[in-house]
Short mmCIF file of C-alpha atoms and ligand atoms in Angstrom, two decimals:
data_model
loop_
_atom_site.label_atom_id
_atom_site.label_comp_id
_atom_site.label_asym_id
_atom_site.label_seq_id
_atom_site.Cartn_x
_atom_site.Cartn_y
_atom_site.Cartn_z
CA MET A 494 -68.38 44.73 -60.78
CA THR A 495 -65.69 46.75 -62.39
CA PRO A 496 -65.83 47.62 -66.05
CA MET A 497 -63.15 45.07 -66.59
CA ASP A 498 -65.28 42.24 -65.25
CA ALA A 499 -68.26 43.69 -67.00
CA ALA A 500 -66.83 42.87 -70.42
CA VAL A 501 -66.66 39.18 -69.29
CA ASP A 502 -69.53 38.56 -66.98
CA VAL A 503 -72.98 40.05 -67.91
CA SER A 504 -74.73 39.78 -64.60
CA PRO A 505 -77.10 41.27 -63.32
CA GLU A 506 -78.90 39.33 -65.91
CA PRO A 507 -80.15 41.71 -68.55
CA ASN A 508 -83.80 41.30 -69.54
CA PHE A 509 -83.20 43.11 -72.88
CA PRO A 510 -84.29 43.07 -75.52
CA ALA A 511 -87.73 42.50 -73.94
CA ALA A 512 -88.93 39.14 -75.21
CA GLU A 513 -92.68 38.36 -75.40
CA GLY A 514 -94.04 38.54 -71.90
CA ALA A 515 -90.68 39.43 -70.40
CA ALA A 516 -90.21 42.22 -67.97
CA LEU A 517 -89.36 45.56 -69.44
CA ARG A 518 -86.07 47.23 -68.60
CA ARG A 519 -86.81 49.62 -65.65
CA VAL A 520 -84.90 52.86 -66.23
CA THR A 521 -84.20 55.85 -63.92
CA ILE A 522 -82.66 58.99 -65.39
CA LEU A 523 -80.82 61.28 -62.99
CA GLY A 524 -80.67 64.78 -64.74
CA SER A 525 -83.38 63.93 -67.13
CA THR A 526 -83.93 67.61 -68.23
CA GLY A 527 -80.29 68.04 -69.44
CA SER A 528 -78.81 67.25 -72.63
CA ILE A 529 -77.78 63.70 -71.78
CA GLY A 530 -81.20 63.18 -70.04
CA CYS A 531 -83.21 64.45 -73.09
CA ASN A 532 -81.38 62.25 -75.53
CA THR A 533 -82.05 59.26 -73.17
CA ILE A 534 -85.82 60.16 -73.12
CA ASP A 535 -85.73 60.47 -76.94
CA LEU A 536 -84.35 56.98 -77.18
CA ILE A 537 -86.87 55.49 -74.78
CA ALA A 538 -89.72 57.08 -76.62
CA ARG A 539 -88.46 55.56 -79.88
CA HIS A 540 -88.54 51.93 -78.35
CA PRO A 541 -92.05 51.53 -77.01
CA GLY A 542 -92.35 48.27 -75.10
CA ALA A 543 -88.81 48.01 -74.34
CA PHE A 544 -88.39 50.27 -71.21
CA GLU A 545 -90.46 51.59 -68.39
CA VAL A 546 -89.46 54.58 -66.42
CA GLU A 547 -89.06 54.35 -62.76
CA ALA A 548 -87.73 57.87 -61.87
CA LEU A 549 -86.81 61.07 -63.49
CA THR A 550 -84.93 63.83 -61.59
CA ALA A 551 -83.92 67.40 -62.30
CA GLN A 552 -82.68 70.37 -60.32
CA ARG A 553 -84.94 73.35 -61.28
CA ARG A 554 -86.81 72.88 -64.52
CA VAL A 555 -90.22 71.88 -63.24
CA ASP A 556 -91.95 72.26 -66.61
CA ARG A 557 -89.70 70.04 -68.65
CA LEU A 558 -89.56 67.45 -65.86
CA ALA A 559 -93.30 67.22 -65.61
CA GLU A 560 -93.64 67.08 -69.42
CA GLN A 561 -91.21 64.26 -69.55
CA ALA A 562 -92.76 62.43 -66.72
CA ARG A 563 -96.09 62.69 -68.51
CA ALA A 564 -94.65 61.61 -71.85
CA VAL A 565 -93.02 58.44 -70.55
CA GLY A 566 -95.40 57.67 -67.73
CA ALA A 567 -92.76 57.89 -65.02
CA LYS A 568 -93.63 56.32 -61.59
CA GLN A 569 -91.81 59.29 -59.73
CA ALA A 570 -90.48 62.70 -60.52
CA VAL A 571 -87.96 64.35 -58.22
CA ILE A 572 -86.94 68.02 -58.23
CA GLY A 573 -83.67 68.77 -56.47
CA ASP A 574 -84.68 72.29 -55.39
CA PRO A 575 -87.00 71.78 -52.38
CA THR A 576 -88.75 75.10 -52.86
CA LEU A 577 -90.19 73.74 -56.15
CA HIS A 578 -92.02 70.75 -54.58
CA GLY A 579 -95.35 72.39 -54.75
CA ALA A 580 -94.99 73.46 -58.33
CA LEU A 581 -93.95 69.97 -59.38
CA GLU A 582 -96.90 68.53 -57.52
CA GLU A 583 -99.33 70.89 -59.19
CA ALA A 584 -97.88 70.11 -62.59
CA LEU A 585 -98.44 66.34 -62.09
CA ALA A 586 -101.71 66.66 -60.25
CA ASP A 587 -103.74 64.81 -62.92
CA THR A 588 -101.15 62.01 -63.39
CA GLU A 589 -100.06 58.84 -61.60
CA THR A 590 -96.49 60.17 -61.17
CA VAL A 591 -95.55 60.68 -57.55
CA ALA A 592 -93.79 64.00 -57.02
CA ALA A 593 -90.82 64.48 -54.57
CA ALA A 594 -88.21 67.18 -53.80
CA GLY A 595 -84.89 67.89 -52.21
CA PRO A 596 -81.44 66.22 -52.26
CA GLU A 597 -82.44 63.32 -50.07
CA ALA A 598 -85.23 62.53 -52.52
CA LEU A 599 -82.80 62.60 -55.31
CA VAL A 600 -80.61 60.00 -53.63
CA GLU A 601 -83.85 57.87 -52.77
CA ALA A 602 -84.80 57.98 -56.48
CA ALA A 603 -81.30 56.71 -57.45
CA ALA A 604 -81.78 53.88 -54.91
CA ALA A 605 -85.23 52.90 -56.11
CA PRO A 606 -85.10 49.49 -57.78
CA ALA A 607 -84.24 49.85 -61.51
CA ASP A 608 -82.40 47.80 -64.06
CA PHE A 609 -80.59 50.74 -65.47
CA VAL A 610 -79.71 54.22 -64.03
CA MET A 611 -78.47 57.00 -66.28
CA ALA A 612 -76.09 59.19 -64.31
CA GLY A 613 -76.80 62.39 -66.22
CA ILE A 614 -76.36 64.99 -63.58
CA VAL A 615 -73.67 67.62 -64.17
CA GLY A 616 -70.94 68.15 -61.65
CA ALA A 617 -69.94 66.66 -58.35
CA ALA A 618 -73.54 67.13 -57.27
CA GLY A 619 -74.28 63.82 -59.05
CA LEU A 620 -71.93 61.88 -56.71
CA ARG A 621 -74.35 60.95 -53.94
CA PRO A 622 -77.12 59.77 -56.08
CA THR A 623 -74.54 57.83 -58.46
CA LEU A 624 -73.19 56.11 -55.35
CA ALA A 625 -76.77 55.20 -54.38
CA ALA A 626 -77.31 53.72 -57.85
CA ALA A 627 -74.06 51.71 -57.42
CA ALA A 628 -75.15 50.37 -54.00
CA GLN A 629 -78.37 48.94 -55.45
CA GLY A 630 -76.28 46.97 -57.97
CA THR A 631 -77.91 48.12 -61.12
CA ILE A 632 -76.42 48.93 -64.45
CA ILE A 633 -75.11 52.49 -64.48
CA GLY A 634 -74.80 54.53 -67.67
CA LEU A 635 -72.14 57.02 -66.49
CA ALA A 636 -72.21 60.41 -68.30
CA ASN A 637 -71.37 62.37 -65.07
CA LYS A 638 -67.68 62.28 -65.37
CA GLU A 639 -67.02 64.59 -62.53
CA CYS A 640 -68.11 61.73 -60.12
CA LEU A 641 -65.04 59.64 -61.28
CA VAL A 642 -62.76 62.72 -61.26
CA CYS A 643 -63.44 63.54 -57.59
CA ALA A 644 -64.16 60.06 -56.20
CA GLY A 645 -62.98 57.52 -58.71
CA SER A 646 -61.70 54.82 -56.45
CA LEU A 647 -64.51 55.27 -53.93
CA LEU A 648 -67.22 55.03 -56.66
CA LEU A 649 -65.67 51.97 -58.21
CA ALA A 650 -65.42 50.33 -54.71
CA GLU A 651 -69.18 51.01 -54.24
CA VAL A 652 -69.84 49.51 -57.69
CA GLU A 653 -67.87 46.45 -56.72
CA ARG A 654 -69.46 46.10 -53.26
CA GLY A 655 -73.05 46.75 -54.71
CA GLY A 656 -72.38 44.26 -57.68
CA ALA A 657 -73.30 47.08 -60.12
CA THR A 658 -72.10 47.43 -63.71
CA LEU A 659 -70.62 50.67 -64.82
CA LEU A 660 -70.87 51.59 -68.53
CA PRO A 661 -69.16 54.67 -69.77
CA VAL A 662 -71.44 56.95 -71.76
CA ASP A 663 -69.00 59.66 -72.36
CA SER A 664 -68.35 59.13 -76.14
CA GLU A 665 -64.53 58.69 -75.85
CA HIS A 666 -64.74 56.21 -73.01
CA ASN A 667 -67.74 54.44 -74.57
CA ALA A 668 -65.64 53.98 -77.66
CA ILE A 669 -62.67 52.59 -75.60
CA TYR A 670 -65.00 50.34 -73.75
CA GLN A 671 -66.19 48.85 -77.00
CA VAL A 672 -62.62 48.07 -78.29
CA PHE A 673 -60.56 47.47 -75.08
CA ASP A 674 -59.43 43.94 -74.49
CA PHE A 675 -60.12 43.69 -70.73
CA GLU A 676 -59.18 40.02 -70.67
CA ARG A 677 -55.55 40.78 -71.99
CA SER A 678 -54.90 44.35 -70.99
CA GLU A 679 -51.16 43.63 -70.78
CA GLY A 680 -51.47 43.86 -74.72
CA VAL A 681 -52.57 47.37 -74.60
CA GLU A 682 -49.79 49.93 -75.30
CA LYS A 683 -51.93 53.14 -74.85
CA ILE A 684 -55.33 54.65 -75.23
CA VAL A 685 -55.91 57.72 -77.30
CA LEU A 686 -58.60 60.13 -76.34
CA THR A 687 -59.67 62.17 -79.28
CA ALA A 688 -60.70 65.86 -78.79
CA SER A 689 -62.41 68.16 -81.20
CA GLY A 690 -60.46 71.05 -79.98
CA GLY A 691 -63.64 73.00 -79.33
CA PRO A 692 -64.63 76.31 -80.74
CA PHE A 693 -61.28 78.01 -80.03
CA ARG A 694 -59.10 75.34 -81.60
CA GLU A 695 -57.70 77.88 -83.98
CA ALA A 696 -58.38 81.07 -81.98
CA THR A 697 -55.51 83.50 -80.88
CA MET A 698 -54.95 84.23 -77.14
CA GLU A 699 -56.40 87.60 -77.83
CA THR A 700 -59.61 86.28 -79.18
CA MET A 701 -59.77 83.68 -76.32
CA ALA A 702 -59.24 86.42 -73.67
CA ALA A 703 -62.22 88.35 -75.12
CA ALA A 704 -64.43 85.24 -75.57
CA THR A 705 -68.15 85.62 -74.52
CA PRO A 706 -70.13 82.67 -72.95
CA GLU A 707 -72.21 82.52 -76.17
CA GLN A 708 -69.01 81.96 -78.17
CA ALA A 709 -67.64 79.37 -75.82
CA VAL A 710 -70.85 77.32 -75.71
CA ALA A 711 -71.06 77.15 -79.47
CA HIS A 712 -69.47 73.85 -79.88
CA PRO A 713 -68.58 72.99 -83.50
CA ASN A 714 -69.73 69.31 -83.48
CA TRP A 715 -71.64 68.47 -80.25
CA ASP A 716 -74.84 69.98 -78.78
CA MET A 717 -74.36 69.65 -74.94
CA GLY A 718 -75.04 71.40 -71.66
CA ALA A 719 -73.46 74.76 -70.95
CA LYS A 720 -70.92 73.46 -68.39
CA ILE A 721 -69.36 70.72 -70.53
CA SER A 722 -69.48 73.06 -73.63
CA VAL A 723 -67.24 75.57 -71.73
CA ASP A 724 -65.05 72.67 -70.57
CA SER A 725 -64.69 71.65 -74.15
CA ALA A 726 -63.61 75.14 -75.15
CA THR A 727 -60.93 75.32 -72.39
CA MET A 728 -60.11 71.62 -73.02
CA MET A 729 -60.61 70.94 -69.39
CA ASN A 730 -63.14 68.39 -70.56
CA LYS A 731 -60.37 66.40 -72.07
CA GLY A 732 -58.36 66.81 -68.81
CA LEU A 733 -61.42 65.50 -66.83
CA GLU A 734 -61.68 62.72 -69.36
CA MET A 735 -58.04 61.67 -68.93
CA ILE A 736 -58.76 61.18 -65.16
CA GLU A 737 -62.02 59.50 -66.06
CA ALA A 738 -60.23 57.15 -68.29
CA PHE A 739 -57.62 56.37 -65.68
CA HIS A 740 -60.31 54.99 -63.31
CA LEU A 741 -62.30 53.19 -65.98
CA PHE A 742 -59.50 51.29 -67.72
CA PRO A 743 -56.52 49.34 -66.45
CA VAL A 744 -53.91 51.67 -67.73
CA ASP A 745 -51.33 53.98 -66.19
CA ALA A 746 -51.53 57.76 -66.57
CA GLU A 747 -48.67 57.73 -68.90
CA GLN A 748 -50.58 55.35 -71.20
CA ILE A 749 -53.40 58.01 -71.75
CA GLU A 750 -52.84 60.28 -74.71
CA VAL A 751 -54.89 63.17 -76.18
CA LEU A 752 -55.13 63.78 -79.95
CA VAL A 753 -56.99 66.69 -81.49
CA HIS A 754 -59.37 65.37 -84.26
CA PRO A 755 -61.58 68.23 -85.29
CA GLN A 756 -64.28 66.12 -87.12
CA SER A 757 -65.21 64.00 -83.94
CA VAL A 758 -65.80 60.94 -86.10
CA ILE A 759 -63.17 58.60 -84.43
CA HIS A 760 -64.36 58.70 -80.84
CA SER A 761 -61.21 57.30 -79.35
CA MET A 762 -58.75 54.52 -79.96
CA VAL A 763 -56.84 51.77 -78.14
CA ALA A 764 -53.33 50.96 -79.48
CA TYR A 765 -51.99 47.46 -78.83
CA VAL A 766 -48.31 46.47 -78.51
CA ASP A 767 -48.35 44.64 -81.93
CA GLY A 768 -49.12 47.96 -83.69
CA SER A 769 -52.87 47.29 -84.06
CA VAL A 770 -55.00 50.39 -83.36
CA LEU A 771 -58.69 49.72 -82.70
CA ALA A 772 -61.12 52.56 -82.92
CA GLN A 773 -64.84 53.14 -82.68
CA LEU A 774 -66.28 55.54 -85.23
CA GLY A 775 -69.69 57.34 -85.61
CA THR A 776 -71.24 60.68 -86.29
CA PRO A 777 -71.00 63.03 -83.27
CA ASP A 778 -74.47 62.14 -81.80
CA MET A 779 -74.58 61.11 -78.10
CA ARG A 780 -77.67 58.92 -78.82
CA THR A 781 -75.17 56.35 -80.21
CA PRO A 782 -73.23 55.83 -76.90
CA ILE A 783 -76.37 56.28 -74.83
CA ALA A 784 -78.25 53.63 -76.93
CA TYR A 785 -75.23 51.30 -76.43
CA SER A 786 -75.55 51.58 -72.62
CA LEU A 787 -79.34 51.60 -72.47
CA ALA A 788 -79.62 48.18 -74.29
CA TRP A 789 -76.23 46.70 -73.27
CA PRO A 790 -75.29 44.01 -73.98
CA ALA A 791 -77.79 44.08 -76.86
CA ARG A 792 -77.90 46.76 -79.39
CA ILE A 793 -80.84 48.98 -80.32
CA ALA A 794 -81.32 51.30 -83.23
CA ALA A 795 -80.46 55.00 -82.66
CA PRO A 796 -81.50 57.88 -84.88
CA SER A 797 -78.01 59.34 -85.04
CA PRO A 798 -77.15 60.30 -88.57
CA LYS A 799 -75.22 57.39 -90.30
CA LEU A 800 -71.50 57.85 -90.86
CA ASP A 801 -70.75 58.55 -94.63
CA LEU A 802 -66.88 58.54 -94.84
CA ALA A 803 -66.91 58.96 -98.54
CA ALA A 804 -68.92 62.28 -98.15
CA LEU A 805 -66.58 63.43 -95.40
CA GLY A 806 -63.50 62.85 -97.59
CA ARG A 807 -60.95 63.21 -94.96
CA LEU A 808 -60.25 63.09 -91.28
CA THR A 809 -57.51 65.27 -89.73
CA PHE A 810 -55.46 65.04 -86.65
CA GLU A 811 -53.10 67.45 -84.70
CA PRO A 812 -51.44 67.59 -81.33
CA PRO A 813 -53.22 69.73 -78.58
CA ASP A 814 -51.51 73.20 -77.99
CA PRO A 815 -50.38 73.18 -74.30
CA VAL A 816 -49.93 76.93 -74.29
CA ARG A 817 -53.46 77.99 -75.29
CA PHE A 818 -55.00 75.09 -73.28
CA PRO A 819 -53.21 74.96 -70.02
CA ALA A 820 -56.17 72.94 -68.46
CA LEU A 821 -54.63 69.77 -70.12
CA ARG A 822 -51.47 70.17 -68.10
CA LEU A 823 -53.34 71.02 -64.89
CA ALA A 824 -55.51 67.93 -65.25
CA ARG A 825 -52.51 65.66 -65.99
CA ASP A 826 -50.63 66.96 -63.08
CA ALA A 827 -53.60 66.49 -60.72
CA LEU A 828 -53.99 62.95 -62.05
CA THR A 829 -50.25 62.33 -61.30
CA GLN A 830 -50.46 63.90 -57.89
CA GLY A 831 -53.71 62.02 -56.91
CA GLY A 832 -55.23 62.46 -53.40
CA SER A 833 -57.07 65.82 -53.10
CA ALA A 834 -55.69 67.27 -56.45
CA PRO A 835 -58.26 66.03 -58.72
CA ILE A 836 -61.06 67.05 -56.40
CA VAL A 837 -59.62 70.63 -56.10
CA LEU A 838 -59.26 70.67 -59.93
CA ASN A 839 -62.90 69.73 -60.41
CA ALA A 840 -64.33 71.95 -57.78
CA ALA A 841 -62.39 74.94 -58.80
CA ASN A 842 -63.22 74.40 -62.43
CA GLU A 843 -67.05 74.15 -61.60
CA VAL A 844 -66.96 77.46 -59.82
CA ALA A 845 -64.81 79.19 -62.44
CA VAL A 846 -67.07 77.99 -65.23
CA GLY A 847 -70.05 79.27 -63.39
CA GLY A 848 -68.25 82.65 -62.92
CA PHE A 849 -67.41 82.76 -66.56
CA LEU A 850 -71.02 81.99 -67.57
CA ASP A 851 -72.24 84.70 -65.15
CA ARG A 852 -69.70 87.01 -66.84
CA ARG A 853 -67.84 87.56 -63.66
CA ILE A 854 -64.52 86.49 -65.10
CA GLY A 855 -62.98 86.23 -68.58
CA PHE A 856 -62.47 82.92 -70.44
CA LEU A 857 -58.73 82.63 -69.80
CA ALA A 858 -59.29 83.26 -66.12
CA ILE A 859 -61.01 79.87 -65.84
CA ALA A 860 -57.80 77.88 -66.01
CA GLU A 861 -55.94 80.56 -64.06
CA THR A 862 -58.46 80.12 -61.15
CA VAL A 863 -58.05 76.43 -61.21
CA GLU A 864 -54.24 76.73 -61.20
CA ARG A 865 -54.33 79.20 -58.23
CA CYS A 866 -56.55 76.89 -56.31
CA LEU A 867 -54.37 73.87 -56.84
CA GLU A 868 -51.29 75.96 -55.80
CA GLN A 869 -52.96 77.40 -52.75
CA THR A 870 -54.32 74.06 -51.31
CA ASN A 871 -52.43 71.97 -48.82
CA HIS A 872 -52.91 68.78 -50.64
CA ARG A 873 -53.64 65.56 -48.75
CA ALA A 874 -54.50 61.84 -49.17
CA VAL A 875 -58.25 60.96 -49.48
CA THR A 876 -59.49 58.04 -47.30
CA GLY A 877 -63.24 58.45 -47.55
CA LEU A 878 -66.19 60.24 -48.77
CA ASP A 879 -66.12 62.75 -45.93
CA ASP A 880 -62.69 63.79 -47.18
CA VAL A 881 -64.04 64.17 -50.74
CA TYR A 882 -66.83 66.40 -49.48
CA GLU A 883 -64.60 68.47 -47.22
CA ILE A 884 -62.01 69.03 -49.92
CA ASP A 885 -64.55 69.80 -52.49
CA ARG A 886 -66.16 72.35 -50.08
CA ALA A 887 -62.93 74.07 -49.28
CA ALA A 888 -61.79 74.28 -52.91
CA ARG A 889 -65.19 75.79 -53.78
CA ASP A 890 -64.88 78.46 -51.14
CA LEU A 891 -61.29 79.32 -52.18
CA ALA A 892 -62.30 79.52 -55.87
CA GLU A 893 -65.22 81.77 -54.95
CA ARG A 894 -62.74 84.07 -52.99
CA LEU A 895 -60.40 84.11 -56.00
CA LEU A 896 -63.28 85.09 -58.19
CA ALA A 897 -64.54 87.87 -55.92
CA ASP A 898 -60.75 89.18 -55.86
CA ALA A 899 -60.67 88.99 -59.63
CA GLY A 900 -64.10 90.65 -60.17
P1 NAD B 1450 -77.01 69.67 -68.55
O1 NAD B 1450 -76.60 70.99 -67.91
O2 NAD B 1450 -77.67 69.80 -69.95
O3 NAD B 1450 -77.93 68.90 -67.69
C1 NAD B 1450 -77.59 68.59 -66.38
C2 NAD B 1450 -78.78 67.93 -65.62
O4 NAD B 1450 -78.47 67.83 -64.26
C3 NAD B 1450 -80.11 68.65 -65.63
O5 NAD B 1450 -81.16 67.73 -65.64
C4 NAD B 1450 -80.15 69.35 -64.22
O6 NAD B 1450 -81.42 69.56 -63.75
C5 NAD B 1450 -79.37 68.41 -63.37
N1 NAD B 1450 -78.67 69.09 -62.31
C6 NAD B 1450 -77.85 70.19 -62.38
N2 NAD B 1450 -77.38 70.59 -61.19
C7 NAD B 1450 -77.85 69.69 -60.36
C8 NAD B 1450 -77.74 69.47 -58.95
N3 NAD B 1450 -76.96 70.41 -58.22
N4 NAD B 1450 -78.28 68.39 -58.35
C9 NAD B 1450 -78.99 67.66 -59.01
N5 NAD B 1450 -79.31 67.68 -60.39
C10 NAD B 1450 -78.67 68.73 -60.99
O7 NAD B 1450 -75.69 68.71 -68.70
P2 NAD B 1450 -75.29 67.65 -69.72
O8 NAD B 1450 -74.60 68.33 -70.84
O9 NAD B 1450 -76.39 66.75 -69.94
O10 NAD B 1450 -74.23 66.80 -68.94
C11 NAD B 1450 -74.41 65.95 -67.88
C12 NAD B 1450 -73.16 65.13 -67.67
O11 NAD B 1450 -72.90 64.29 -68.68
C13 NAD B 1450 -72.03 66.02 -67.27
O12 NAD B 1450 -71.17 65.46 -66.34
C14 NAD B 1450 -71.30 66.06 -68.60
O13 NAD B 1450 -69.88 66.29 -68.50
C15 NAD B 1450 -71.58 64.62 -69.08
N6 NAD B 1450 -71.47 64.50 -70.56
C16 NAD B 1450 -72.32 65.17 -71.32
C17 NAD B 1450 -72.34 64.99 -72.77
C18 NAD B 1450 -73.35 65.75 -73.60
O14 NAD B 1450 -73.37 65.52 -74.66
N7 NAD B 1450 -74.11 66.72 -73.09
C19 NAD B 1450 -71.38 64.21 -73.32
C20 NAD B 1450 -70.47 63.54 -72.45
C21 NAD B 1450 -70.61 63.62 -71.14
MG1 MG B 1451 -66.48 63.24 -74.06
#
């Protein structure tokens, strides 16, 4: 089922909220040790009797994974790095949780029957597990935007084929999902993705050139993983989100606009042809969109601070600056170009952000590396997943070479 159908047709039948004697909603969390994963666990822990945890996965953090599995009584825990299998088994020795390891085990965990799978892995590494979740026809809470950026139509086709339901967890897309009239989309004029502007919204080019990883990850409003925090600082995050929105909603690329809104209270908006603008608001706390997806189509309480507009006083808006934030232009061009371009954009960005976090390149070199990679690739059409993996691999190799030359 596509997100459009999802608004009308609520199959697979949700068994939530759990009525007396009804089955609990079985949840799997891919990337449970990350920011999205921990927030999801937090909500599950606050609603005893509503959820049971099928599987939790992480890449390397054995201690946190084992602690989470213990806290929620997970049936299985999977660590992506196979060398950590023994350590995970040891950490779970006195529990009922089954330990597994390796990339195939991650995919199997995503395919294990569950009513809801949180796709909370960071980067294109989450694609195969997310596809496996789609194939089993479950409800997917999609935080892992890179999956849609590099394989949007393939993932949506798998969602359709498997009879799955895709619910956007990214706050902007979750906002749009809540106010988009999927049945009468011809009445939509445009969607407006709001952006905080990140930590360097008002910084000069000189400040940005000298920015450290510590400064770049210090997001003014949101507490998130390192990669998305750097993406917010370059505004590549908003670029990736434009591509994400293009796949999730029935709009053309030109109908997707970006507006800087430093308070992150209006999470995004849909403008209709009659002049009506519908928005979803809330304090910047991911537990709101996560709670929306976890309980969908019901609502559950989230501990996010309540919105107090009188205390806030005012909300402000400004256009994004294309000169200091070239990533927005790169992403829009990649979206327009299609084919291999978004895959290259994403892969090069993942490598460049890694290089910046490792202090191998400066902050401004992130977007420069992405631009060079896009320029130096012979772009082509994408017909299947093999193409996606091949283009992704080649773009990572090229970006690594560019980083080595720059360093
Ligand atoms: P994070 O870095 O905090 O956590 C990432 C998780 O993925 C961890 O559990 C990690 O173990 C796992 N992981 C990392 N590399 C992996 C690999 N190669 N294979 C398998 N698992 C791997 O990231 P995050 O901030 O929670 O973000 C997760 C996703 O959600 C990203 O795509 C991000 O863009 C998106 N998102 C996050 C937020 C947020 O508030 N954090 C908001 C909107 C969207
Ligand atoms: Mg977002």
